[in-house]
mmCIF file of C-alpha atoms in Angstrom:
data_model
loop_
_atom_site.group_PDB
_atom_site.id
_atom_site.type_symbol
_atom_site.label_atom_id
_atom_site.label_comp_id
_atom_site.label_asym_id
_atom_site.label_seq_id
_atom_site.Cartn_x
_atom_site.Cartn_y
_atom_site.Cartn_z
ATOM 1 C CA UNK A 1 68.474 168.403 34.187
ATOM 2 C CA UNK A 2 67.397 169.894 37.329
ATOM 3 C CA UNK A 3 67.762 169.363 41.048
ATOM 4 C CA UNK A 4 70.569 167.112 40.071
ATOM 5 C CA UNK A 5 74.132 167.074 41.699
ATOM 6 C CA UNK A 6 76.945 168.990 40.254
ATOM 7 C CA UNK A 7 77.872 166.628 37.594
ATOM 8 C CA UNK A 8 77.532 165.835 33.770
ATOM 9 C CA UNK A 9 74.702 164.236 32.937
ATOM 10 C CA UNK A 10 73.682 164.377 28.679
ATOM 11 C CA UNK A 11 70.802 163.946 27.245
ATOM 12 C CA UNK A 12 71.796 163.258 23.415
ATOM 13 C CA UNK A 13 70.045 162.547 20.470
ATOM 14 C CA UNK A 14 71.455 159.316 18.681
ATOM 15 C CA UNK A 15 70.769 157.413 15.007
ATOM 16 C CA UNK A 16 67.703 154.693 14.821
ATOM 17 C CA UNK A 17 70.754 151.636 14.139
ATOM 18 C CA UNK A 18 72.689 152.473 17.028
ATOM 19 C CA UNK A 19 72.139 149.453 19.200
ATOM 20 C CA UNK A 20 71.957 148.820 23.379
ATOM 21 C CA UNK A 21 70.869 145.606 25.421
ATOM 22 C CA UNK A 22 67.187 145.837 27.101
ATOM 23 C CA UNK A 23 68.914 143.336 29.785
ATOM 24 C CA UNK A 24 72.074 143.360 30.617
ATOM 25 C CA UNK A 25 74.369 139.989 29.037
ATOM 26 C CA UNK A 26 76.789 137.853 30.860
ATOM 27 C CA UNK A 27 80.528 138.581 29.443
ATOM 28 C CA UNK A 28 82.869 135.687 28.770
ATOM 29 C CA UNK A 29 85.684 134.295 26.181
ATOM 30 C CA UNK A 30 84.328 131.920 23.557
ATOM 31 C CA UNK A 31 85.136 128.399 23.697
ATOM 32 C CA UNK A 32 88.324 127.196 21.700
ATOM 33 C CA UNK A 33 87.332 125.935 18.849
ATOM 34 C CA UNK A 34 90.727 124.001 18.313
ATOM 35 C CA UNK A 35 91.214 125.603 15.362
ATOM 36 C CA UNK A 36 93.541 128.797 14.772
ATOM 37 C CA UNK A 37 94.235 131.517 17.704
ATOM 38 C CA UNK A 38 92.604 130.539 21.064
ATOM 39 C CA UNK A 39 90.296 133.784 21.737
ATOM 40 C CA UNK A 40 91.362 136.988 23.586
ATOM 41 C CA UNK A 41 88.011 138.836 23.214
ATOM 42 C CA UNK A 42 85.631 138.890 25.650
ATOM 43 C CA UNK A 43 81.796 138.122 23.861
ATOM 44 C CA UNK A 44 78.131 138.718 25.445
ATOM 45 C CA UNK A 45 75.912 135.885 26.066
ATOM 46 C CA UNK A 46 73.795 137.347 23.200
ATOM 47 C CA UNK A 47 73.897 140.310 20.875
ATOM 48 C CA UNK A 48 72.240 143.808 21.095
ATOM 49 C CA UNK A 49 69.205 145.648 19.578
ATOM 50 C CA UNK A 50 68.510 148.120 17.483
ATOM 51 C CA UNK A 51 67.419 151.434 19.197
ATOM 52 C CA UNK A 52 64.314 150.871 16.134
ATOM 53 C CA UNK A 53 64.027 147.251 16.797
ATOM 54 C CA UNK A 54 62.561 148.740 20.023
ATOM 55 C CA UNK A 55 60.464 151.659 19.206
ATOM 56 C CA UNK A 56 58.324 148.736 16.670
ATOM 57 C CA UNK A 57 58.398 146.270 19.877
ATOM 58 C CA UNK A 58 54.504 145.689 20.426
ATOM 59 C CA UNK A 59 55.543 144.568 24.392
ATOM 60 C CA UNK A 60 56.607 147.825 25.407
ATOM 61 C CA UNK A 61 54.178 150.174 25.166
ATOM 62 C CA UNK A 62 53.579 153.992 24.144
ATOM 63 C CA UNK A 63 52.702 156.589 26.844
ATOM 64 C CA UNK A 64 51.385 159.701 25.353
ATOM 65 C CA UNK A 65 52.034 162.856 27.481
ATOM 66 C CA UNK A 66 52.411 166.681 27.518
ATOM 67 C CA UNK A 67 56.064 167.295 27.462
ATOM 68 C CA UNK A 68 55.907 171.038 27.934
ATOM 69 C CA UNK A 69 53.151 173.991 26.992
ATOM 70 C CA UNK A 70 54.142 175.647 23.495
ATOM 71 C CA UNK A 71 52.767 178.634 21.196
ATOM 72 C CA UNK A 72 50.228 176.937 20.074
ATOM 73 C CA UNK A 73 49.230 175.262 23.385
ATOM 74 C CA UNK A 74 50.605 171.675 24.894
ATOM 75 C CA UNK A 75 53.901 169.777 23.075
ATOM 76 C CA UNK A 76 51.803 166.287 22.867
ATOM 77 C CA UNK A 77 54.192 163.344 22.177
ATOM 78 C CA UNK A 78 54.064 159.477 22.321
ATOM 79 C CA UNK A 79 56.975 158.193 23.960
ATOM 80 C CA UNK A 80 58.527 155.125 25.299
ATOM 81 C CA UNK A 81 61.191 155.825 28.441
ATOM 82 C CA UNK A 82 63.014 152.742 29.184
ATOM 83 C CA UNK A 83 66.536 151.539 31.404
ATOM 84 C CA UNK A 84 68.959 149.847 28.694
ATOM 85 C CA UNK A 85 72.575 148.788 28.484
ATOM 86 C CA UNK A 86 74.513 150.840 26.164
ATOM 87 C CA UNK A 87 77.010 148.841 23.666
ATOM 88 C CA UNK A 88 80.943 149.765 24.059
ATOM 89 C CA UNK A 89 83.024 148.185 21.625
ATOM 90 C CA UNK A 90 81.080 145.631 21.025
ATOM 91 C CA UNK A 91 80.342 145.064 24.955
ATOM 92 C CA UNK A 92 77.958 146.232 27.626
ATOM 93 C CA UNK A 93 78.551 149.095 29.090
ATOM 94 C CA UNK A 94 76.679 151.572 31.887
ATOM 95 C CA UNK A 95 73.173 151.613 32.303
ATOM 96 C CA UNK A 96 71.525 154.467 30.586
ATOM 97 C CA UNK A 97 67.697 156.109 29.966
ATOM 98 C CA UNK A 98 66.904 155.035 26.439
ATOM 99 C CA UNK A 99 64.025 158.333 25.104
ATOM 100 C CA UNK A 100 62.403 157.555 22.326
ATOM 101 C CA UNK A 101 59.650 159.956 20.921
ATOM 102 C CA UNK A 102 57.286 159.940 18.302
ATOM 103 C CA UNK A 103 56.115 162.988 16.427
ATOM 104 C CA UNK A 104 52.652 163.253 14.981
ATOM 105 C CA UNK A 105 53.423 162.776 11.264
ATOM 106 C CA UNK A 106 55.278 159.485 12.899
ATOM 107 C CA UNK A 107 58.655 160.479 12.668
ATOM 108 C CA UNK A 108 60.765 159.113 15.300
ATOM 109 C CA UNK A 109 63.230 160.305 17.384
ATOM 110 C CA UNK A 110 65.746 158.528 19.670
ATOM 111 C CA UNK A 111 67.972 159.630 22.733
ATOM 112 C CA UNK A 112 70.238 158.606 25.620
ATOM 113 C CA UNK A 113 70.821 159.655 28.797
ATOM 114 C CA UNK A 114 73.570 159.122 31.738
ATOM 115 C CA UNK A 115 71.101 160.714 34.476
ATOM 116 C CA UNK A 116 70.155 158.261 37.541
ATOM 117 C CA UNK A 117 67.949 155.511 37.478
ATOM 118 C CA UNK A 118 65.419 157.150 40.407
ATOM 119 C CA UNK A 119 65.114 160.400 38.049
ATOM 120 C CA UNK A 120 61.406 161.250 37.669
ATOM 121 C CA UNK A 121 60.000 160.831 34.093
ATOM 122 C CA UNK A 122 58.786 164.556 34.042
ATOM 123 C CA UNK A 123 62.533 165.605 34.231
ATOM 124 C CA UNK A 124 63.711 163.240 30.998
ATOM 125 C CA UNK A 125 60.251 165.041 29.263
ATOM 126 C CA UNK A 126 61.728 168.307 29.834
ATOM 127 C CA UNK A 127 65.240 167.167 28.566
ATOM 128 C CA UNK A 128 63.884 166.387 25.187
ATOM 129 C CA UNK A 129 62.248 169.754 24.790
ATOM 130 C CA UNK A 130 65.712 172.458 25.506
ATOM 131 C CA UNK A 131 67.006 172.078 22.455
ATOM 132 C CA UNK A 132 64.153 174.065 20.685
ATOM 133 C CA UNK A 133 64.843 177.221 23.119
ATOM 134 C CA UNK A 134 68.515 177.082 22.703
ATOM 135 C CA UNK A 135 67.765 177.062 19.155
ATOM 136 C CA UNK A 136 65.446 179.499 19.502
ATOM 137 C CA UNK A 137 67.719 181.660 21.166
ATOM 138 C CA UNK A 138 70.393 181.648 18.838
ATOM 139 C CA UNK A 139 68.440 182.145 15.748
ATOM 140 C CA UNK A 140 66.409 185.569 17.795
ATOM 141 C CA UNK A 141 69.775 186.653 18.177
ATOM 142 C CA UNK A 142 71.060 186.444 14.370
ATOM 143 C CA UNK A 143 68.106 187.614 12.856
ATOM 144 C CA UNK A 144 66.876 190.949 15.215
ATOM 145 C CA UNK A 145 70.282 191.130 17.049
ATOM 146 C CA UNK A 146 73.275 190.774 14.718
ATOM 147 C CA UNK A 147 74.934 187.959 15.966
ATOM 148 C CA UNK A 148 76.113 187.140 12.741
ATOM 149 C CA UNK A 149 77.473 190.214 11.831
ATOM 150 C CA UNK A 150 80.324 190.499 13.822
ATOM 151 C CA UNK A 151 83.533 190.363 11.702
ATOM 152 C CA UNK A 152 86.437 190.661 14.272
ATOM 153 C CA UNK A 153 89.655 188.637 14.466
ATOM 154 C CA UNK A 154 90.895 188.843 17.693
ATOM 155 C CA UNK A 155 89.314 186.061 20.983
ATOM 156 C CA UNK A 156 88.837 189.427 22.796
ATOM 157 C CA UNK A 157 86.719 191.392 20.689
ATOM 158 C CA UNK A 158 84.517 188.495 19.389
ATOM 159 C CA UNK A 159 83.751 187.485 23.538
ATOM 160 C CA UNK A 160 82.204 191.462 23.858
ATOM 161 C CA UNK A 161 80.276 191.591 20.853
ATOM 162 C CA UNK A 162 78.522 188.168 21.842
ATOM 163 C CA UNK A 163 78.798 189.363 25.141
ATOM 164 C CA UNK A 164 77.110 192.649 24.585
ATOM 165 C CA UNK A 165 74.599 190.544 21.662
ATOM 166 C CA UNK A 166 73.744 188.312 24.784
ATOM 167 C CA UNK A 167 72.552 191.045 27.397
ATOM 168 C CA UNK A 168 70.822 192.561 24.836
ATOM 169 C CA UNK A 169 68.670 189.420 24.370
ATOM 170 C CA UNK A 170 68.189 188.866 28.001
ATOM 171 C CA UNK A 171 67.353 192.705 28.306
ATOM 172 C CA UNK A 172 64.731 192.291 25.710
ATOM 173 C CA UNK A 173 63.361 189.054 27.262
ATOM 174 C CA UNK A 174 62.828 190.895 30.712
ATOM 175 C CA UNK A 175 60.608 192.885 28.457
ATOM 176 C CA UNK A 176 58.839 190.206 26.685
ATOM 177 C CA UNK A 177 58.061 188.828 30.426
ATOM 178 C CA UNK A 178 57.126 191.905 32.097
ATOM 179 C CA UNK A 179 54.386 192.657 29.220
ATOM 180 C CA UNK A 180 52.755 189.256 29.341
ATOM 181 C CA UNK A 181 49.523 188.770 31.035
ATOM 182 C CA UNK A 182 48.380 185.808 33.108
ATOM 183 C CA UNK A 183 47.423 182.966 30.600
ATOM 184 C CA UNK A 184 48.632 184.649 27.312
ATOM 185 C CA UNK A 185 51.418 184.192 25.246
ATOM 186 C CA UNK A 186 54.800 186.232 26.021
ATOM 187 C CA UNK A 187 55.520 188.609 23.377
ATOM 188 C CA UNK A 188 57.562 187.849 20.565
ATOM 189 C CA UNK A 189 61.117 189.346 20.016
ATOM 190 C CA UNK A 190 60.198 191.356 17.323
ATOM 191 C CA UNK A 191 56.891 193.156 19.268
ATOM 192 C CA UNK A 192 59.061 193.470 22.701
ATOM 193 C CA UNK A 193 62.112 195.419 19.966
ATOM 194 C CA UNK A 194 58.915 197.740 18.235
ATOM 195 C CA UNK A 195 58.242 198.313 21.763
ATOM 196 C CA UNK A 196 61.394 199.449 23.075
ATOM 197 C CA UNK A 197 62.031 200.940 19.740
ATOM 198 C CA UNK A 198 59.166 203.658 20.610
ATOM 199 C CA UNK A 199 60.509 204.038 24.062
ATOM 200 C CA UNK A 200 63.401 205.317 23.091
ATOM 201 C CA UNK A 201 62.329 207.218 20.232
ATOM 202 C CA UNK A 202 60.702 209.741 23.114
ATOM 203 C CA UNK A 203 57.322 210.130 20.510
ATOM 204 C CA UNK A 204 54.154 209.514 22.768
ATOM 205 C CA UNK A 205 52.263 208.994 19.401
ATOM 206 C CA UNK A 206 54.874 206.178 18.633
ATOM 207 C CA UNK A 207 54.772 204.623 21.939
ATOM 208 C CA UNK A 208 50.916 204.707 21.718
ATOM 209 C CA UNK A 209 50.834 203.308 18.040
ATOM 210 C CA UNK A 210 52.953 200.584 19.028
ATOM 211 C CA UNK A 211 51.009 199.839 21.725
ATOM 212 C CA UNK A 212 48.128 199.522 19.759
ATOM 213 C CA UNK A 213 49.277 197.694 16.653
ATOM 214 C CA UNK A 214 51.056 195.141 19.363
ATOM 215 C CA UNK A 215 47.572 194.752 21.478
ATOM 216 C CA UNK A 216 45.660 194.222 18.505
ATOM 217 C CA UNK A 217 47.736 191.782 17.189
ATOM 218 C CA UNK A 218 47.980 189.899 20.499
ATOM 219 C CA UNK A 219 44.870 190.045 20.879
ATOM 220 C CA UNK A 220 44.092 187.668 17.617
ATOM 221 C CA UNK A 221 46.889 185.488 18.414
ATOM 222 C CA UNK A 222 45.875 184.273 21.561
ATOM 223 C CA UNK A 223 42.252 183.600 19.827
ATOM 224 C CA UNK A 224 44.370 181.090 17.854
ATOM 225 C CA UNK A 225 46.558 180.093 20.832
ATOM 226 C CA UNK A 226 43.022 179.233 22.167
ATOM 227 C CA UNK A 227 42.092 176.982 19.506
ATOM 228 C CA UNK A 228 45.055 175.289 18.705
ATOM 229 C CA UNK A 229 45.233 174.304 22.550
ATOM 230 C CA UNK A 230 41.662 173.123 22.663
ATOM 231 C CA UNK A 231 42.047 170.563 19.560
ATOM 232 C CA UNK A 232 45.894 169.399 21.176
ATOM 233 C CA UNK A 233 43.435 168.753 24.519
ATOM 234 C CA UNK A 234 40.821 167.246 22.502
ATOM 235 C CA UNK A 235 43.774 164.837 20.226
ATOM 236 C CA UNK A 236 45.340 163.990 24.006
ATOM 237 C CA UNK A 237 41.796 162.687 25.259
#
């Protein structure tokens, strides 16, 4: 999360029965019953929810926003963004955001986060989307960069080869950036490598053919970057 102080703060994807307080219960011992052990374990004043229990609550509404802009135009999402108590053993415990998201095909998806309480909504939205890039990046790099072909033993020689697998990926991102124009989408790894392919071949006939074949082929993906975007803005309205 950004602009944040230099601390922890997760935001972590947990199961639909996991279950939190929407208010935060009084803690006390039960009342001796006068039968068996007297109690030595501290009880809330009432019991928690389930995480789902709250994403079917009528009373708390669905916002539907635009978490972040994606290849095929805006990530729209209905979400509910709530303050909760988390459950501990049984007992309440810190104050937490409770993220839950619904996907179009009305899948659900729940999360928790430590950040503060004054931490703008916009922030959370863009917490929920990182774990596609990080994916993202990760799978780039084992299919066009062989991360996943690295068979040494030693700590040393596996930290280069990532290493090395790393830079290359951020070398070939600088690419995909500097080639994108204003309002179109950034190349994909596998253009931005035909590209530098060329370059380094030293053929100006392959340098030009790649050119081409990669223009053209932009060219008809932004037509459908287009559309798709236009019936996301439409579904959002």
């Amino acid at each position: 999360l950004d602009s944040l102080p230099k601390e922890y703060y997760y935001f972590a994807d947990i199961h639909s029965p996991t279950v939190v307080w929407k208010e935060r219960p009084e803690v006390a011992l039960p009342e001796f019953s006068g039968r068996g052990n007297r109690p030595t374990k501290l009880k809330p004043s009432f019991p928690p929810v389930a995480v789902s229990g709250i994403a079917t609550d009528d009373s708390i509404p669905w916002e539907r926003v635009i978490l972040a802009e994606g290849s095929q135009g805006p990530i729209i999402a209905d979400v509910k963004v709530l303050r909760v108590i988390e459950c501990r053993d049984n007992l309440p415990g810190n104050e937490v955001w409770l993220y839950i998201r619904r996907f179009s095909d009305g899948k659900l998806k729940f999360s928790l986060s430590n950040a503060p309480a004054d931490l703008p909504k916009a922030q959370l939205h863009r917490a929920a989307t990182l774990r596609w890039p990080i994916e993202q990046c990760f799978q780039e790099c084992k299919s066009y960069l062989g991360l996943g072909h690295c068979e040494a033993r030693s700590w040393t020689a596996w930290h280069r080869y990532i290493l090395f697998v790393l830079i290359a990926h951020l070398f070939i991102l600088e690419v995909r950036q500097r080639f994108k124009k204003t309002g179109e989408p950034v190349l994909t790894l596998p253009q931005a490598r035909t590209l530098i392919i060329a370059a380094l071949s030293g053929n100006e006939k392959a340098v030009k053919r790649a050119l081409g074949n990669i223009g053209y082929i932009m060219k008809h993906n932004f037509k459908a970057y287009q559309s798709h975007r236009k019936n996301r803005l439409q579904l959002l309205e």
